[in-house]
Coordinates of C-alpha atoms in Angstrom, one line a residue:
M1 CA -7.2 44.0 -44.3
G2 CA -10.7 45.0 -42.4
W3 CA -12.0 41.8 -42.4
R4 CA -15.3 41.0 -40.8
V5 CA -16.5 38.2 -38.7
K6 CA -18.7 36.4 -41.7
R7 CA -20.3 32.6 -41.0
S8 CA -21.9 31.1 -43.7
H9 CA -22.7 27.2 -44.0
I10 CA -22.8 26.0 -47.4
S11 CA -22.7 22.2 -48.9
E12 CA -21.7 21.2 -44.9
K13 CA -18.8 23.6 -44.8
W14 CA -18.2 26.4 -43.0
F15 CA -16.6 29.2 -44.4
V16 CA -15.1 32.0 -42.7
V17 CA -14.1 35.6 -42.7
F18 CA -13.4 37.6 -40.0
S19 CA -12.2 41.1 -38.6
P20 CA -8.2 41.6 -38.5
P21 CA -7.0 39.4 -35.9
E22 CA -4.5 39.9 -32.9
L23 CA -0.6 39.3 -33.6
W24 CA 0.8 36.5 -31.4
D25 CA 4.9 35.4 -31.3
V26 CA 5.8 31.2 -31.6
E27 CA 8.0 30.9 -28.3
T28 CA 9.0 27.6 -29.1
A29 CA 7.2 25.4 -31.8
R30 CA 7.5 22.5 -34.1
A31 CA 6.3 21.1 -37.4
V32 CA 4.7 18.1 -37.1
G33 CA 2.4 17.5 -40.2
G34 CA 1.6 21.3 -40.5
S35 CA -0.2 21.3 -37.0
I36 CA 2.7 23.9 -34.8
L37 CA 2.7 23.0 -31.0
G38 CA 4.2 25.6 -29.0
H39 CA 3.9 28.6 -26.1
I40 CA 2.5 32.0 -27.8
H41 CA 3.0 35.1 -26.3
H42 CA -0.1 37.9 -26.7
H43 CA 1.3 41.3 -27.2
D44 CA -1.4 43.6 -27.0
P45 CA -3.2 43.1 -23.8
R46 CA -6.1 45.2 -25.1
A47 CA -7.3 42.7 -27.7
P48 CA -11.1 42.1 -27.2
K49 CA -12.4 38.8 -27.0
P50 CA -11.5 35.8 -29.6
L51 CA -13.3 35.9 -32.4
V52 CA -14.5 32.6 -33.7
G53 CA -12.0 29.4 -34.2
A54 CA -11.6 25.5 -34.2
A55 CA -10.4 23.3 -32.3
V56 CA -8.0 20.7 -34.5
Q57 CA -10.0 17.2 -34.0
Q58 CA -7.9 14.2 -32.7
G59 CA -6.1 12.7 -35.8
S60 CA -5.4 15.5 -38.1
V61 CA -2.1 15.4 -39.9
C62 CA -1.6 18.4 -42.0
S63 CA 1.6 19.7 -43.7
L64 CA 1.2 23.2 -45.6
Q65 CA 3.2 25.2 -47.8
W66 CA 5.3 27.9 -45.5
S67 CA 6.1 30.6 -47.0
P68 CA 8.5 33.4 -44.6
G69 CA 6.9 36.4 -44.4
E70 CA 2.8 35.9 -45.7
D71 CA -0.1 36.2 -43.1
R72 CA -1.5 33.5 -42.2
L73 CA -4.3 32.2 -39.4
A74 CA -3.7 30.4 -36.3
S75 CA -5.6 29.8 -33.1
G76 CA -3.9 30.0 -29.1
S77 CA -4.8 28.5 -26.7
K78 CA -4.6 28.4 -23.0
D79 CA -2.9 25.4 -22.6
G80 CA -0.1 26.8 -24.9
R81 CA -0.9 25.4 -28.2
L82 CA -0.9 26.9 -31.7
S83 CA -1.9 25.7 -34.7
I84 CA -1.3 27.9 -38.2
W85 CA -3.3 27.6 -41.2
D86 CA -3.3 29.0 -44.7
G87 CA -6.2 28.2 -47.2
D88 CA -5.3 24.9 -48.0
F89 CA -5.7 23.8 -44.9
A90 CA -9.3 22.4 -43.1
A91 CA -10.1 21.3 -39.5
C92 CA -12.2 18.4 -40.3
K93 CA -15.1 16.5 -38.0
L94 CA -15.8 19.3 -35.8
A95 CA -17.9 18.6 -33.2
K96 CA -18.5 22.4 -32.7
L97 CA -17.2 25.1 -33.4
Q98 CA -14.9 27.2 -30.6
R99 CA -14.2 30.1 -28.8
Q100 CA -10.6 30.5 -29.9
P101 CA -8.2 34.1 -30.7
L102 CA -7.9 33.9 -34.5
V103 CA -4.5 35.9 -35.2
T104 CA -1.9 36.3 -38.1
M105 CA 1.5 35.1 -38.0
K106 CA 3.8 37.9 -39.8
Q107 CA 7.4 36.4 -38.9
P108 CA 7.0 33.1 -37.1
S109 CA 10.1 32.6 -36.2
A110 CA 10.4 28.9 -36.1
V111 CA 8.3 27.7 -38.7
K112 CA 10.3 26.0 -41.0
K113 CA 9.4 26.5 -44.4
Q114 CA 7.3 23.0 -45.3
R115 CA 6.5 21.8 -48.9
A116 CA 2.6 21.1 -50.2
M117 CA 2.2 17.7 -48.9
A118 CA -1.1 16.6 -47.4
C119 CA -4.6 16.7 -45.4
S120 CA -5.3 13.6 -44.1
C121 CA -8.1 14.0 -42.0
F122 CA -8.6 10.9 -40.0
A123 CA -12.1 11.0 -40.1
L124 CA -14.2 9.5 -42.8
F125 CA -18.0 10.1 -41.8
T126 CA -20.5 13.0 -40.5
T127 CA -17.5 15.1 -41.2
V128 CA -17.6 19.2 -41.0
C129 CA -15.0 21.0 -42.5
L130 CA -14.4 24.3 -41.3
V131 CA -12.3 26.7 -44.4
L132 CA -10.3 29.6 -43.5
L133 CA -10.5 32.2 -46.2
Y134 CA -11.2 30.8 -49.2
V135 CA -13.2 27.4 -50.7
Q136 CA -10.9 24.7 -50.1
S137 CA -11.5 20.7 -50.3
C138 CA -11.3 19.0 -47.2
V139 CA -9.6 15.8 -47.5
C140 CA -11.1 13.5 -44.8
G141 CA -9.7 9.7 -44.3
E142 CA -7.1 7.7 -44.7
A143 CA -5.3 5.3 -47.2
E144 CA -7.1 3.6 -49.8
I145 CA -5.5 1.0 -53.0
F146 CA -5.0 2.9 -56.1
G147 CA -4.1 2.0 -59.1
G148 CA -3.6 -1.6 -57.9
K149 CA -5.0 -4.8 -58.6
E150 CA -7.6 -7.2 -57.2
V151 CA -6.6 -9.8 -55.0
K152 CA -7.5 -13.6 -55.7
A153 CA -10.6 -14.6 -53.8
H154 CA -9.4 -15.6 -50.3
S155 CA -5.6 -15.5 -50.6
M156 CA -5.4 -12.3 -47.8
P157 CA -7.7 -15.0 -45.6
Y158 CA -6.2 -12.7 -42.5
M159 CA -7.6 -9.5 -44.4
V160 CA -10.2 -8.0 -41.6
L161 CA -12.9 -5.7 -43.3
L162 CA -13.5 -3.2 -39.7
L163 CA -17.2 -1.3 -39.4
H164 CA -17.8 2.0 -38.2
R165 CA -21.9 2.3 -37.9
G166 CA -22.5 -0.9 -40.2
Q167 CA -20.5 0.8 -42.6
P168 CA -16.6 -0.4 -44.0
D169 CA -14.1 2.3 -42.2
C170 CA -10.5 0.8 -42.1
G171 CA -8.9 -2.6 -42.9
G172 CA -7.5 -5.0 -40.0
T173 CA -5.5 -8.5 -39.5
L174 CA -6.3 -11.0 -37.6
L175 CA -3.7 -12.1 -35.4
S176 CA -5.6 -15.1 -33.4
S177 CA -9.2 -16.4 -32.6
R178 CA -10.1 -12.8 -31.2
W179 CA -8.0 -10.6 -31.6
V180 CA -7.4 -8.4 -34.8
L181 CA -4.7 -5.6 -35.1
T182 CA -5.8 -2.1 -36.8
A183 CA -4.5 1.4 -36.4
A184 CA -5.4 3.4 -33.5
H185 CA -7.1 6.5 -35.4
C186 CA -9.4 3.7 -36.5
T187 CA -12.1 4.9 -33.8
D188 CA -15.7 3.7 -32.9
I189 CA -15.3 0.1 -34.8
T190 CA -18.0 -2.1 -33.8
E191 CA -18.0 -5.0 -36.0
V192 CA -15.2 -7.0 -38.1
R193 CA -16.0 -9.3 -40.7
L194 CA -13.7 -12.1 -41.8
G195 CA -13.6 -14.1 -45.0
V196 CA -14.7 -11.1 -47.1
H197 CA -13.6 -10.4 -50.5
S198 CA -16.8 -9.0 -52.0
I199 CA -18.3 -6.6 -49.3
K200 CA -22.0 -6.4 -50.9
K201 CA -21.7 -10.7 -51.3
S202 CA -20.2 -10.7 -47.7
K203 CA -24.3 -10.1 -46.5
N204 CA -25.4 -13.3 -47.8
D205 CA -21.8 -14.9 -48.2
K206 CA -22.3 -18.1 -45.3
S207 CA -18.7 -18.1 -45.2
V208 CA -17.9 -15.0 -43.7
Q209 CA -17.8 -14.3 -40.1
V210 CA -19.3 -11.7 -38.3
R211 CA -17.9 -10.8 -34.7
K212 CA -18.9 -7.9 -32.1
V213 CA -15.7 -5.8 -30.9
V214 CA -16.3 -6.1 -26.9
K215 CA -13.1 -3.8 -26.5
T216 CA -10.7 -1.9 -28.1
Y217 CA -7.3 -1.0 -27.0
P218 CA -5.5 1.6 -28.6
H219 CA -1.1 1.9 -28.2
P220 CA -1.0 3.6 -24.5
T221 CA 1.7 6.3 -26.1
Y222 CA -0.6 6.8 -29.7
D223 CA -0.4 10.4 -30.1
S224 CA -2.7 12.0 -32.5
Y225 CA -0.6 15.1 -33.6
T226 CA 2.6 13.4 -34.6
A227 CA 0.3 9.9 -35.3
N228 CA 3.4 8.1 -33.7
H229 CA 2.8 4.6 -32.2
D230 CA -0.9 4.5 -34.2
L231 CA -1.6 0.7 -33.7
Q232 CA -5.1 -0.5 -31.8
L233 CA -6.1 -4.1 -30.9
L234 CA -9.2 -5.0 -30.8
K235 CA -11.0 -8.1 -28.6
L236 CA -13.8 -9.5 -30.7
N237 CA -17.0 -11.0 -28.2
Q238 CA -16.4 -14.8 -29.5
K239 CA -13.7 -16.9 -31.3
V240 CA -13.3 -16.8 -35.3
K241 CA -13.2 -20.4 -36.4
Q242 CA -10.0 -21.0 -39.1
T243 CA -11.4 -22.0 -42.3
K244 CA -10.0 -21.7 -46.2
T245 CA -11.4 -18.3 -46.6
V246 CA -10.4 -17.5 -42.6
K247 CA -6.5 -18.1 -40.9
Y248 CA -4.2 -15.9 -38.4
A249 CA -1.7 -14.4 -39.3
P250 CA 0.7 -14.5 -36.4
L251 CA 3.2 -12.3 -35.9
A252 CA 6.8 -12.7 -36.3
K253 CA 8.8 -12.9 -32.8
K254 CA 11.3 -10.3 -34.5
I255 CA 10.6 -8.0 -37.1
P256 CA 13.6 -6.7 -39.4
D257 CA 13.3 -2.8 -40.4
P258 CA 13.0 -3.1 -44.3
R259 CA 15.4 -1.7 -46.1
N260 CA 15.0 1.4 -48.8
G261 CA 13.9 0.1 -51.9
T262 CA 12.4 -3.1 -50.7
T263 CA 9.1 -3.5 -52.6
C264 CA 6.2 -4.1 -50.0
L265 CA 2.4 -4.8 -50.6
V266 CA -0.4 -3.4 -49.4
A267 CA -4.1 -4.2 -49.2
G268 CA -7.8 -2.9 -48.3
W269 CA -11.1 -2.3 -49.6
G270 CA -10.5 1.6 -49.7
L271 CA -11.2 3.9 -52.6
V272 CA -9.9 3.1 -56.2
N273 CA -11.7 6.5 -57.7
D274 CA -10.6 10.1 -56.1
T275 CA -12.9 11.7 -57.8
T276 CA -16.2 9.5 -57.6
K277 CA -15.2 8.6 -53.9
T278 CA -16.2 5.2 -54.3
M279 CA -14.9 2.3 -52.6
S280 CA -13.7 -0.9 -53.8
D281 CA -16.1 -3.8 -53.5
V282 CA -13.3 -5.7 -53.7
L283 CA -10.4 -6.9 -52.0
M284 CA -7.7 -4.6 -53.8
S285 CA -3.8 -5.1 -53.0
A286 CA -0.9 -2.5 -54.7
K287 CA 2.5 -2.8 -54.5
V288 CA 4.9 0.3 -52.8
D289 CA 8.8 0.6 -52.5
V290 CA 9.9 1.4 -49.4
M291 CA 12.1 4.8 -48.8
G292 CA 14.6 5.3 -45.9
R293 CA 13.4 7.8 -43.2
E294 CA 16.5 9.7 -43.7
T295 CA 15.1 10.3 -47.0
C296 CA 11.5 10.4 -46.3
N297 CA 12.3 13.1 -43.6
S298 CA 13.6 15.5 -45.8
S299 CA 12.2 18.5 -46.1
K300 CA 11.0 17.4 -50.2
Y301 CA 9.2 14.8 -48.1
W302 CA 8.1 14.7 -44.7
N303 CA 9.9 17.1 -43.0
S304 CA 10.9 15.4 -39.8
A305 CA 7.8 14.1 -38.8
I306 CA 8.8 10.6 -39.4
T307 CA 10.0 9.1 -36.3
P308 CA 12.0 5.4 -35.7
D309 CA 8.5 3.8 -35.3
M310 CA 7.3 4.9 -38.8
V311 CA 8.2 3.2 -42.5
C312 CA 7.3 4.9 -45.8
A313 CA 6.8 3.5 -48.9
G314 CA 5.1 4.6 -52.1
P315 CA 4.7 4.8 -55.8
Q316 CA 8.5 4.7 -56.9
G317 CA 10.7 2.8 -59.2
K318 CA 8.5 -0.2 -61.4
N319 CA 5.3 0.8 -58.8
K320 CA 4.7 4.4 -59.8
T321 CA 1.5 3.8 -60.6
Q322 CA 0.5 2.6 -57.2
D323 CA -0.7 3.7 -53.8
T324 CA -2.2 4.2 -50.9
C325 CA -4.7 6.9 -49.4
K326 CA -8.2 7.0 -48.5
G327 CA -10.3 4.2 -46.4
D328 CA -7.6 1.4 -46.1
S329 CA -6.3 2.7 -42.9
G330 CA -5.2 -0.3 -40.3
G331 CA -4.5 -2.9 -43.1
P332 CA -0.8 -4.9 -43.3
L333 CA 2.0 -3.1 -45.0
L334 CA 3.7 -6.6 -46.3
C335 CA 7.4 -7.6 -46.9
N336 CA 8.9 -10.4 -48.0
G337 CA 5.4 -12.3 -46.6
V338 CA 5.9 -10.9 -43.4
Q339 CA 3.3 -8.3 -41.7
V340 CA 5.9 -4.8 -41.0
G341 CA 3.4 -2.1 -40.2
V342 CA 0.4 -1.0 -40.4
T343 CA -1.0 1.6 -42.7
A344 CA -1.5 5.3 -40.8
F345 CA -1.3 8.1 -43.6
G346 CA -0.6 9.8 -46.5
A347 CA -0.5 12.4 -48.7
K348 CA -3.3 14.9 -50.0
G349 CA -5.9 12.9 -53.2
C350 CA -5.4 9.5 -54.0
R351 CA -3.3 9.9 -57.3
P352 CA 0.1 7.9 -57.1
H353 CA 2.5 10.8 -56.4
K354 CA 6.2 11.5 -54.7
I355 CA 5.0 11.3 -51.5
P356 CA 5.3 8.8 -49.7
G357 CA 2.4 6.8 -47.7
V358 CA 3.5 6.4 -43.8
Y359 CA 3.2 3.2 -41.7
T360 CA 3.3 2.3 -38.6
F361 CA 6.3 -0.2 -37.7
L362 CA 5.7 -3.2 -36.0
S363 CA 9.4 -2.8 -33.6
K364 CA 10.5 -4.8 -31.2
Q365 CA 8.3 -2.7 -28.5
H366 CA 5.3 -2.5 -30.5
I367 CA 5.5 -6.3 -30.7
E368 CA 6.1 -6.7 -26.4
W369 CA 3.1 -4.3 -25.9
I370 CA 0.9 -6.6 -28.7
K371 CA 1.9 -9.6 -27.0
E372 CA 1.2 -8.5 -23.3
T373 CA -2.3 -7.0 -24.2
M374 CA -3.5 -10.3 -26.2
R375 CA -2.7 -12.4 -22.7
K376 CA -5.2 -9.9 -20.7
P377 CA -7.5 -11.1 -18.7
A378 CA -11.2 -11.0 -20.1
L379 CA -12.6 -9.4 -17.5
S380 CA -15.8 -6.1 -18.1
E381 CA -15.5 -7.0 -21.7
T382 CA -19.4 -6.9 -22.3
S383 CA -19.5 -3.7 -24.2
A384 CA -17.0 -1.9 -26.7
T385 CA -15.0 0.7 -25.2
Q386 CA -15.3 4.0 -27.2

């Protein structure tokens, strides 16, 4: 193609075109939300030094359209990881540009054909996107309530608003006087607000309780590439008082796996408009229908990316106009009045579509981890763990 390296910084996005890249082959690979991991073989030992590349930050989950025989870009690293992109992909929240080989995959032998699905990049602030080959918008962030309705004020008193650098970032559930359950990809949460209905009014609302986060406990086996075990517990600096607007929501001892077609409820303060990117000022809720894992794992939807520790739910049946998207990650998935999951990630865009959202299922093992973590002694909790 005769490409040459060219970088330009426009509107906080990097646009990159480069000279003919090296050819690599995939020995073993697996599709994980668009990130292809595996061992790589370099076919040309005389190849020049690596061109400009970028590492995918933790929490990036993207599913792309793989078309056999088409060229696409890939970056390989010495530790055996290989990431492949086409024009729909943007690597988000880059701390800096790194030097790695940029290559084309002419015949990716182990890469399965996937449908164009999503780009949910787990970052909301100070985002820089590296866009390869041509301009594409980068969707950074997580789940929001779209097409839902405002809940009755304080009818969900266990809902917690999580703040990152003073700005609303994620949702959570108040489990006890000092513990909040949220998603592991909700990082750098330093403060929470309880008893909030309107974000704007919460600053002057005397019934709202504000607490600092003194320690964070992401699930020990959380995998940012697969988004598996996307759970986190936040320890608060002081006890929360139960009032009419603030109440605990203890987890059930055993949570049944929701059946296909079950109508569930999600809630949060996330975006309500994917055009203006404005978050809701008031707490919103939406109804979503559970999709069985086997169906959700088919090539039509998430293509083998769904694990037994995940639940798929989205706009189906009577709830085709409601869904989750960006801003409400970490909030609860409630089925039959019981929290069965935590909002994890969803498909590109905020308007309801056929691809269901994905939630971390509160399995027996997850509940045991939550209870064990909440029993930890209060040691060395003078500052938040980042």
